[in-house]
Amino acid sequence: MFEKGVIFVPISNKVAREMSTIDFFSAEAQSKRKFAFSIMPKPVGPICNLDCKYCYYLEKENIYQDKEGKLKAFMMPEDLLEQFIKSYIEAQPDELPEIVFTWHGGEPTLAGLPYFERIIALQKKHAKHQAIKNNIQTNGMYIDEAWAKFLHDHDWLVGLSIDGPKELHDPLRPTKGGKSSFDGAMRAIQLFNRYKVEFNTLTVVNSLNGQHPLQVYRFLKAIGSRYMQFIPIQEVEATNNDTLVSPLYKGETAVTPESIKPEDYGKFLIAIFDEWVQQDIGRYFVQQFDVSLSSYMGYAPALCIFSKYCGTALAMEHNGDLFACDHYVYPEFKLGNIKEEKIDKMVSSPAQIKFGTDKFDSLAEDCLNCQHLKMCYGECPKNRFAKTDAGESIAYLCNGYFDFYEHITPYLARMKKLLDQQRAPAEIMYEIAKEKKKARKAKK
């Protein structure tokens, strides 16, 4: 169940079971400010060495137009870095067994290895009794032996972005100069394997690779990825200037050409699930499948987009600006700046609480009446730009998710039965194999 942690999961499944997201909204938690939350810091802001055609974050430079896209201008200064590390540790509840930092961007390795060595020193300086864990999301282009040794020696978990084999990865993930980024990502994976660095792969499912689910899945297995995340591209842009827009934008919009279609995403997940459930349970771990099983078992989902409420996974820009969520880095969702306000005060502010509760409170009637409500909870509110017949906002990928949940529910029921009997869910693979063998004999 991803016990080692996964990038883009605010807290690990183990911690989620101990301190579920719902604690954030209890009167006791609010009065004592005792709730687990995460902040995704951006040490170089939105600056990146790639020019991914589907990226939702590159345009955040526009919020800080005076910076002119220069790396030095976007680097988080050391005094602010220390203030963040100290404040973030202090704001977490004492009973939390570990505190997780997830470094993101842009491309965070642009800050340089000495910068991250300083992070380790500052964390040691301000640590309390909890264990300190670090995650980093990277495209791998700057990973060399020194980086790999550092990541191994300090037990960092790495999220490596790769969209499949070269012909599916490169078209939408070029460098700033329009060249291939595939070889750089593969070189990083080779170094991770050589230095025994724990890593997950993050694959953005788009209009290109979304047509080749098994090719993508088998490629990831072949390169040694045991923990996989599939993140669907679902973005809208203003029709008058092709700029990605805030969820509050009232003008005319269109779905971006890189976005995957709902029915295609459902087929993508189903194709991979069918191979996984027959031969890969316990060997390879797919975040979407683990989260689905957790939800079906009645646990609090460890992925915010499928939780009943959200609001406990925030983002902080290079200058200390704190935003409600990594996908809501727009001026209207800015909570304040850590140089001026305490972190826990902003996280527990009425605006952020409303942001989190609105996820469920704003659900369409169709969602509330759906048999798969507790698996999905309407997905991320940012992605609710499709409409029901009654004109209510609903997740763009709703039809794809519905097809996926319809398909996997009988398998989840069987795995739950196995778990209830204190048996491993992987036993379902042997049951399916026996059923297939029996069916083949019956046809003869």
CSV table of C-alpha atoms in Angstrom, one decimal, residues 38-392:
chain,number,residue,atom,x,y,z
A,38,SER,CA,1.8,19.2,3.8
A,39,ILE,CA,3.3,22.1,1.9
A,40,MET,CA,5.0,21.6,-1.4
A,41,PRO,CA,7.9,24.1,-1.5
A,42,LYS,CA,9.2,25.4,-4.8
A,43,PRO,CA,12.9,26.3,-4.3
A,44,VAL,CA,13.2,27.7,-7.9
A,45,GLY,CA,9.6,28.6,-8.4
A,46,PRO,CA,8.3,27.6,-11.8
A,47,ILE,CA,11.6,27.7,-13.6
A,48,CYS,CA,12.4,24.5,-15.5
A,49,ASN,CA,14.8,23.3,-18.1
A,50,LEU,CA,12.1,21.5,-20.1
A,51,ASP,CA,9.3,23.0,-22.1
A,52,CYS,CA,6.6,20.3,-21.7
A,53,LYS,CA,3.6,21.1,-23.9
A,54,TYR,CA,1.1,20.2,-21.2
A,55,CYS,CA,2.7,21.8,-18.2
A,56,TYR,CA,0.3,23.7,-15.9
A,57,TYR,CA,3.1,25.3,-13.9
A,58,LEU,CA,5.5,27.1,-16.4
A,59,GLU,CA,3.0,29.9,-16.8
A,60,LYS,CA,3.2,30.8,-13.1
A,61,GLU,CA,6.1,33.0,-14.0
A,62,ASN,CA,3.4,35.4,-15.1
A,63,ILE,CA,2.4,35.9,-11.5
A,64,TYR,CA,5.9,37.2,-10.8
A,65,GLN,CA,6.4,39.2,-14.0
A,66,ASP,CA,9.2,41.3,-12.5
A,67,LYS,CA,11.4,38.2,-12.3
A,68,GLU,CA,11.7,37.8,-16.1
A,69,GLY,CA,12.2,34.1,-15.8
A,70,LYS,CA,15.8,34.2,-14.6
A,71,LEU,CA,16.8,31.3,-12.3
A,72,LYS,CA,18.8,33.5,-9.9
A,73,ALA,CA,15.7,35.8,-9.4
A,74,PHE,CA,13.5,32.8,-8.6
A,75,MET,CA,15.9,31.0,-6.2
A,76,MET,CA,14.5,30.8,-2.6
A,77,PRO,CA,17.0,32.7,-0.4
A,78,GLU,CA,18.6,30.8,2.4
A,79,ASP,CA,17.1,32.8,5.2
A,80,LEU,CA,13.6,32.1,3.8
A,81,LEU,CA,14.5,28.5,3.3
A,82,GLU,CA,15.5,28.2,7.0
A,83,GLN,CA,12.4,30.0,8.1
A,84,PHE,CA,10.2,27.6,6.1
A,85,ILE,CA,11.9,24.5,7.4
A,86,LYS,CA,11.7,25.6,11.0
A,87,SER,CA,8.1,26.8,10.8
A,88,TYR,CA,6.9,23.8,8.9
A,89,ILE,CA,8.4,21.4,11.5
A,90,GLU,CA,6.9,23.5,14.4
A,91,ALA,CA,3.5,23.6,12.9
A,92,GLN,CA,3.1,19.8,12.6
A,93,PRO,CA,1.3,17.9,15.4
A,94,ASP,CA,3.6,16.2,18.0
A,95,GLU,CA,1.9,12.8,17.5
A,96,LEU,CA,2.8,12.7,13.8
A,97,PRO,CA,5.5,10.0,13.6
A,98,GLU,CA,7.3,11.6,10.6
A,99,ILE,CA,7.4,14.9,8.8
A,100,VAL,CA,7.7,14.8,5.1
A,101,PHE,CA,9.1,17.5,2.8
A,102,THR,CA,8.3,17.3,-0.9
A,103,TRP,CA,10.5,19.5,-3.0
A,104,HIS,CA,9.0,20.5,-6.3
A,105,GLY,CA,9.1,23.0,-9.1
A,106,GLY,CA,9.6,23.8,-12.0
A,107,GLU,CA,12.7,21.7,-11.8
A,108,PRO,CA,14.0,21.8,-8.2
A,109,THR,CA,17.5,20.3,-9.0
A,110,LEU,CA,18.2,23.6,-10.8
A,111,ALA,CA,19.0,24.9,-7.3
A,112,GLY,CA,22.1,22.8,-7.3
A,113,LEU,CA,23.3,20.0,-5.0
A,114,PRO,CA,24.9,22.3,-2.4
A,115,TYR,CA,21.5,23.9,-1.9
A,116,PHE,CA,20.0,20.6,-1.0
A,117,GLU,CA,22.9,19.7,1.3
A,118,ARG,CA,22.1,22.9,3.1
A,119,ILE,CA,18.5,21.7,3.4
A,120,ILE,CA,19.7,18.6,5.2
A,121,ALA,CA,21.7,20.7,7.6
A,122,LEU,CA,18.8,23.0,8.4
A,123,GLN,CA,16.5,20.1,8.9
A,124,LYS,CA,18.9,18.5,11.4
A,125,LYS,CA,19.2,21.9,13.2
A,126,HIS,CA,15.4,22.3,13.7
A,127,ALA,CA,14.2,18.7,13.9
A,128,LYS,CA,12.2,17.7,17.0
A,129,HIS,CA,11.5,14.1,17.9
A,130,GLN,CA,9.9,13.1,14.6
A,131,ALA,CA,11.7,11.5,11.8
A,132,ILE,CA,12.4,13.8,8.8
A,133,LYS,CA,11.7,12.4,5.4
A,134,ASN,CA,12.3,14.1,2.0
A,135,ASN,CA,10.8,13.6,-1.4
A,136,ILE,CA,11.8,15.3,-4.6
A,137,GLN,CA,10.1,15.4,-8.0
A,138,THR,CA,12.5,15.7,-11.0
A,139,ASN,CA,12.8,15.2,-14.7
A,140,GLY,CA,16.2,13.7,-14.1
A,141,MET,CA,18.1,15.8,-16.5
A,142,TYR,CA,20.7,17.0,-13.9
A,143,ILE,CA,21.0,13.8,-12.0
A,144,ASP,CA,24.7,12.7,-11.9
A,145,GLU,CA,26.6,10.4,-9.6
A,146,ALA,CA,27.0,13.0,-6.9
A,147,TRP,CA,23.3,13.6,-6.9
A,148,ALA,CA,22.5,9.8,-6.8
A,149,LYS,CA,24.9,9.3,-3.9
A,150,PHE,CA,23.3,12.2,-2.0
A,151,LEU,CA,19.8,10.8,-2.6
A,152,HIS,CA,20.8,7.4,-1.4
A,153,ASP,CA,22.9,8.5,1.6
A,154,HIS,CA,20.0,10.7,2.9
A,155,ASP,CA,17.3,8.2,2.0
A,156,TRP,CA,15.3,10.5,-0.3
A,157,LEU,CA,12.4,9.2,-2.2
A,158,VAL,CA,12.5,10.4,-5.9
A,159,GLY,CA,9.6,10.9,-8.2
A,160,LEU,CA,11.0,10.6,-11.8
A,161,SER,CA,8.9,12.0,-14.6
A,162,ILE,CA,8.8,9.8,-17.7
A,163,ASP,CA,5.9,9.3,-20.1
A,164,GLY,CA,6.9,6.0,-21.6
A,165,PRO,CA,9.3,4.9,-24.4
A,166,LYS,CA,11.1,7.6,-26.4
A,167,GLU,CA,8.5,7.9,-29.1
A,168,LEU,CA,5.8,8.6,-26.5
A,169,HIS,CA,7.9,10.6,-24.1
A,170,ASP,CA,9.8,13.1,-26.3
A,171,PRO,CA,7.0,14.7,-28.4
A,172,LEU,CA,5.4,16.5,-25.4
A,173,ARG,CA,8.5,16.7,-23.2
A,174,PRO,CA,11.2,18.6,-25.1
A,175,THR,CA,14.0,20.7,-23.6
A,176,LYS,CA,13.9,24.5,-23.8
A,177,GLY,CA,15.9,24.1,-27.0
A,178,GLY,CA,13.4,21.6,-28.5
A,179,LYS,CA,15.7,18.5,-28.0
A,180,SER,CA,15.0,15.1,-26.5
A,181,SER,CA,14.7,14.7,-22.7
A,182,PHE,CA,14.3,10.9,-22.8
A,183,ASP,CA,18.0,10.0,-22.6
A,184,GLY,CA,18.4,12.3,-19.5
A,185,ALA,CA,15.5,10.6,-17.8
A,186,MET,CA,16.9,7.1,-18.6
A,187,ARG,CA,20.4,8.1,-17.4
A,188,ALA,CA,18.8,9.1,-14.1
A,189,ILE,CA,17.0,5.8,-13.7
A,190,GLN,CA,20.2,3.9,-14.4
A,191,LEU,CA,22.0,5.9,-11.6
A,192,PHE,CA,19.1,5.3,-9.2
A,193,ASN,CA,19.3,1.6,-9.8
A,194,ARG,CA,23.1,1.6,-9.5
A,195,TYR,CA,23.0,3.6,-6.2
A,196,LYS,CA,19.9,2.0,-4.9
A,197,VAL,CA,17.9,5.2,-4.7
A,198,GLU,CA,14.2,4.6,-4.0
A,199,PHE,CA,12.2,6.1,-6.8
A,200,ASN,CA,8.7,6.2,-8.3
A,201,THR,CA,7.8,7.0,-11.8
A,202,LEU,CA,5.3,9.7,-12.6
A,203,THR,CA,3.7,9.3,-16.0
A,204,VAL,CA,1.6,12.1,-17.4
A,205,VAL,CA,-1.2,10.5,-19.3
A,206,ASN,CA,-2.0,12.6,-22.3
A,207,SER,CA,-3.6,12.5,-25.8
A,208,LEU,CA,-0.5,10.7,-27.2
A,209,ASN,CA,0.6,8.0,-24.7
A,210,GLY,CA,-3.0,7.5,-23.5
A,211,GLN,CA,-3.6,5.5,-26.7
A,212,HIS,CA,-0.9,3.0,-25.7
A,213,PRO,CA,-1.5,1.8,-22.1
A,214,LEU,CA,0.2,-1.6,-22.2
A,215,GLN,CA,3.2,-0.2,-24.1
A,216,VAL,CA,3.6,2.4,-21.4
A,217,TYR,CA,3.0,0.0,-18.5
A,218,ARG,CA,5.4,-2.7,-19.8
A,219,PHE,CA,8.0,-0.1,-20.5
A,220,LEU,CA,7.9,1.1,-17.0
A,221,LYS,CA,8.2,-2.4,-15.6
A,222,ALA,CA,11.2,-3.0,-18.0
A,223,ILE,CA,13.1,0.0,-16.7
A,224,GLY,CA,12.7,-1.1,-13.0
A,225,SER,CA,9.8,1.1,-11.9
A,226,ARG,CA,7.9,-0.8,-9.1
A,227,TYR,CA,5.9,2.2,-8.0
A,228,MET,CA,3.9,4.0,-10.7
A,229,GLN,CA,1.7,7.1,-10.8
A,230,PHE,CA,-0.4,7.9,-13.8
A,231,ILE,CA,-1.5,11.6,-13.8
A,232,PRO,CA,-4.1,12.5,-16.5
A,233,ILE,CA,-3.7,15.8,-18.3
A,234,GLN,CA,-7.0,17.6,-18.1
A,235,GLU,CA,-6.6,21.3,-18.7
A,236,VAL,CA,-8.6,24.2,-20.1
A,237,GLU,CA,-7.4,27.3,-21.8
A,238,ALA,CA,-8.9,30.6,-22.8
A,239,THR,CA,-10.0,30.5,-26.4
A,240,ASN,CA,-8.9,34.0,-27.1
A,241,ASN,CA,-5.2,33.5,-26.1
A,242,ASP,CA,-4.5,29.8,-25.4
A,243,THR,CA,-3.5,30.6,-21.8
A,244,LEU,CA,-4.4,28.1,-19.0
A,245,VAL,CA,-6.9,29.8,-16.8
A,246,SER,CA,-8.0,29.9,-13.1
A,247,PRO,CA,-11.0,27.8,-12.0
A,248,LEU,CA,-12.7,31.1,-11.4
A,249,TYR,CA,-12.3,32.3,-15.0
A,250,LYS,CA,-15.7,33.2,-16.5
A,251,GLY,CA,-14.7,33.5,-20.2
A,252,GLU,CA,-14.9,31.0,-23.0
A,253,THR,CA,-12.6,28.1,-22.7
A,254,ALA,CA,-11.6,24.9,-24.5
A,255,VAL,CA,-10.0,21.7,-23.4
A,256,THR,CA,-6.3,21.7,-24.4
A,257,PRO,CA,-5.3,19.3,-27.3
A,258,GLU,CA,-2.8,17.5,-25.0
A,259,SER,CA,-5.6,16.5,-22.6
A,260,ILE,CA,-6.8,12.9,-22.6
A,261,LYS,CA,-10.4,12.2,-23.4
A,262,PRO,CA,-12.5,10.8,-20.6
A,263,GLU,CA,-13.3,7.5,-22.3
A,264,ASP,CA,-9.7,7.1,-23.3
A,265,TYR,CA,-8.5,7.5,-19.7
A,266,GLY,CA,-11.0,4.9,-18.6
A,267,LYS,CA,-9.7,2.5,-21.2
A,268,PHE,CA,-6.1,3.3,-20.3
A,269,LEU,CA,-6.6,2.4,-16.6
A,270,ILE,CA,-8.7,-0.7,-17.4
A,271,ALA,CA,-6.1,-2.1,-19.8
A,272,ILE,CA,-3.3,-1.7,-17.2
A,273,PHE,CA,-5.4,-3.0,-14.4
A,274,ASP,CA,-6.3,-6.2,-16.3
A,275,GLU,CA,-2.7,-7.1,-16.7
A,276,TRP,CA,-1.8,-6.0,-13.2
A,277,VAL,CA,-4.6,-8.0,-11.5
A,278,GLN,CA,-3.7,-11.1,-13.3
A,279,GLN,CA,0.1,-11.1,-12.9
A,280,ASP,CA,1.6,-8.1,-11.0
A,281,ILE,CA,-0.1,-7.7,-7.6
A,282,GLY,CA,2.6,-7.4,-5.0
A,283,ARG,CA,5.3,-7.0,-7.6
A,284,TYR,CA,4.4,-3.7,-9.1
A,285,PHE,CA,2.3,-1.0,-7.4
A,286,VAL,CA,0.1,1.5,-9.2
A,287,GLN,CA,-1.1,4.4,-7.1
A,288,GLN,CA,-4.5,4.6,-8.7
A,289,PHE,CA,-5.2,0.9,-7.9
A,290,ASP,CA,-3.9,1.0,-4.3
A,291,VAL,CA,-5.9,4.1,-3.6
A,292,SER,CA,-9.0,2.5,-5.1
A,293,LEU,CA,-8.6,-0.6,-2.9
A,294,SER,CA,-8.0,1.5,0.2
A,295,SER,CA,-11.2,3.4,-0.4
A,296,TYR,CA,-13.1,0.2,-1.1
A,297,MET,CA,-11.8,-1.1,2.2
A,298,GLY,CA,-13.0,2.0,4.0
A,299,TYR,CA,-9.7,3.7,4.7
A,300,ALA,CA,-9.2,7.4,4.2
A,301,PRO,CA,-7.7,7.9,0.7
A,302,ALA,CA,-4.1,8.9,0.8
A,303,LEU,CA,-4.6,10.9,-2.4
A,304,CYS,CA,-6.3,14.3,-1.9
A,305,ILE,CA,-8.2,14.3,-5.2
A,306,PHE,CA,-10.2,11.3,-4.1
A,307,SER,CA,-10.8,12.4,-0.5
A,308,LYS,CA,-14.1,13.7,0.7
A,309,TYR,CA,-12.4,17.0,1.7
A,310,CYS,CA,-9.1,18.6,0.7
A,311,GLY,CA,-7.2,21.6,1.9
A,312,THR,CA,-4.3,19.9,3.6
A,313,ALA,CA,-1.9,19.8,0.7
A,314,LEU,CA,-0.6,23.4,0.0
A,315,ALA,CA,2.1,24.9,-2.2
A,316,MET,CA,4.7,27.6,-1.4
A,317,GLU,CA,6.4,29.6,-4.0
A,318,HIS,CA,10.0,30.7,-3.9
A,319,ASN,CA,9.3,34.0,-2.2
A,320,GLY,CA,7.2,32.5,0.7
A,321,ASP,CA,3.8,33.0,-0.9
A,322,LEU,CA,1.5,30.2,0.4
A,323,PHE,CA,-1.3,28.9,-1.9
A,324,ALA,CA,-4.3,26.7,-1.2
A,325,CYS,CA,-3.0,23.9,-3.5
A,326,ASP,CA,-0.4,23.2,-6.1
A,327,HIS,CA,-3.1,23.3,-8.7
A,328,TYR,CA,-4.5,26.6,-7.4
A,329,VAL,CA,-1.4,28.8,-7.6
A,330,TYR,CA,-3.4,31.9,-8.7
A,331,PRO,CA,-3.5,35.2,-6.9
A,332,GLU,CA,-7.1,34.7,-5.8
A,333,PHE,CA,-6.1,31.5,-3.9
A,334,LYS,CA,-3.1,33.1,-2.1
A,335,LEU,CA,-3.4,32.7,1.7
A,336,GLY,CA,-0.5,35.0,2.6
A,337,ASN,CA,3.3,34.9,3.0
A,338,ILE,CA,5.2,32.9,5.6
A,339,LYS,CA,7.4,36.0,6.2
A,340,GLU,CA,4.3,37.8,7.5
A,341,GLU,CA,1.9,35.1,8.8
A,342,LYS,CA,2.4,31.9,10.7
A,343,ILE,CA,2.0,28.8,8.6
A,344,ASP,CA,-0.5,27.1,10.9
A,345,LYS,CA,-2.6,30.2,11.1
A,346,MET,CA,-2.9,30.3,7.3
A,347,VAL,CA,-3.5,26.6,7.0
A,348,SER,CA,-6.4,26.8,9.5
A,349,SER,CA,-7.8,30.1,8.2
A,350,PRO,CA,-11.5,30.3,7.4
A,351,ALA,CA,-10.6,30.7,3.7
A,352,GLN,CA,-8.6,27.5,3.6
A,353,ILE,CA,-11.2,25.5,5.6
A,354,LYS,CA,-13.9,26.7,3.2
A,355,PHE,CA,-11.6,25.7,0.3
A,356,GLY,CA,-11.3,22.2,1.7
A,357,THR,CA,-15.0,21.7,2.6
A,358,ASP,CA,-16.2,23.0,-0.7
A,359,LYS,CA,-14.8,19.9,-2.4
A,360,PHE,CA,-17.7,17.9,-1.0
A,361,ASP,CA,-20.2,20.7,-0.4
A,362,SER,CA,-20.2,21.7,-4.1
A,363,LEU,CA,-20.7,18.2,-5.5
A,364,ALA,CA,-23.3,17.9,-8.3
A,365,GLU,CA,-26.4,15.9,-7.6
A,366,ASP,CA,-25.3,13.3,-10.1
A,367,CYS,CA,-22.1,12.7,-7.9
A,368,LEU,CA,-24.1,12.5,-4.7
A,369,ASN,CA,-26.3,9.8,-6.2
A,370,CYS,CA,-23.4,7.8,-7.8
A,371,GLN,CA,-22.7,4.3,-6.5
A,372,HIS,CA,-19.0,5.1,-6.8
A,373,LEU,CA,-19.1,8.3,-4.8
A,374,LYS,CA,-16.8,7.1,-2.0
A,375,MET,CA,-14.2,6.0,-4.6
A,376,CYS,CA,-14.0,9.4,-6.2
A,377,TYR,CA,-15.8,12.3,-4.4
A,378,GLY,CA,-16.0,14.2,-7.6
A,379,GLU,CA,-12.2,14.3,-8.1
A,380,CYS,CA,-10.3,17.6,-7.8
A,381,PRO,CA,-12.6,20.6,-8.0
A,382,LYS,CA,-10.2,22.2,-10.4
A,383,ASN,CA,-11.1,19.6,-12.9
A,384,ARG,CA,-14.8,19.9,-12.7
A,385,PHE,CA,-15.3,21.8,-15.9
A,386,ALA,CA,-17.7,19.3,-17.6
A,387,LYS,CA,-21.5,19.8,-17.1
A,388,THR,CA,-24.3,17.4,-16.2
A,389,ASP,CA,-27.6,17.4,-18.0
A,390,ALA,CA,-28.8,19.7,-15.2
A,391,GLY,CA,-26.0,22.2,-15.8
A,392,GLU,CA,-24.0,21.4,-12.7
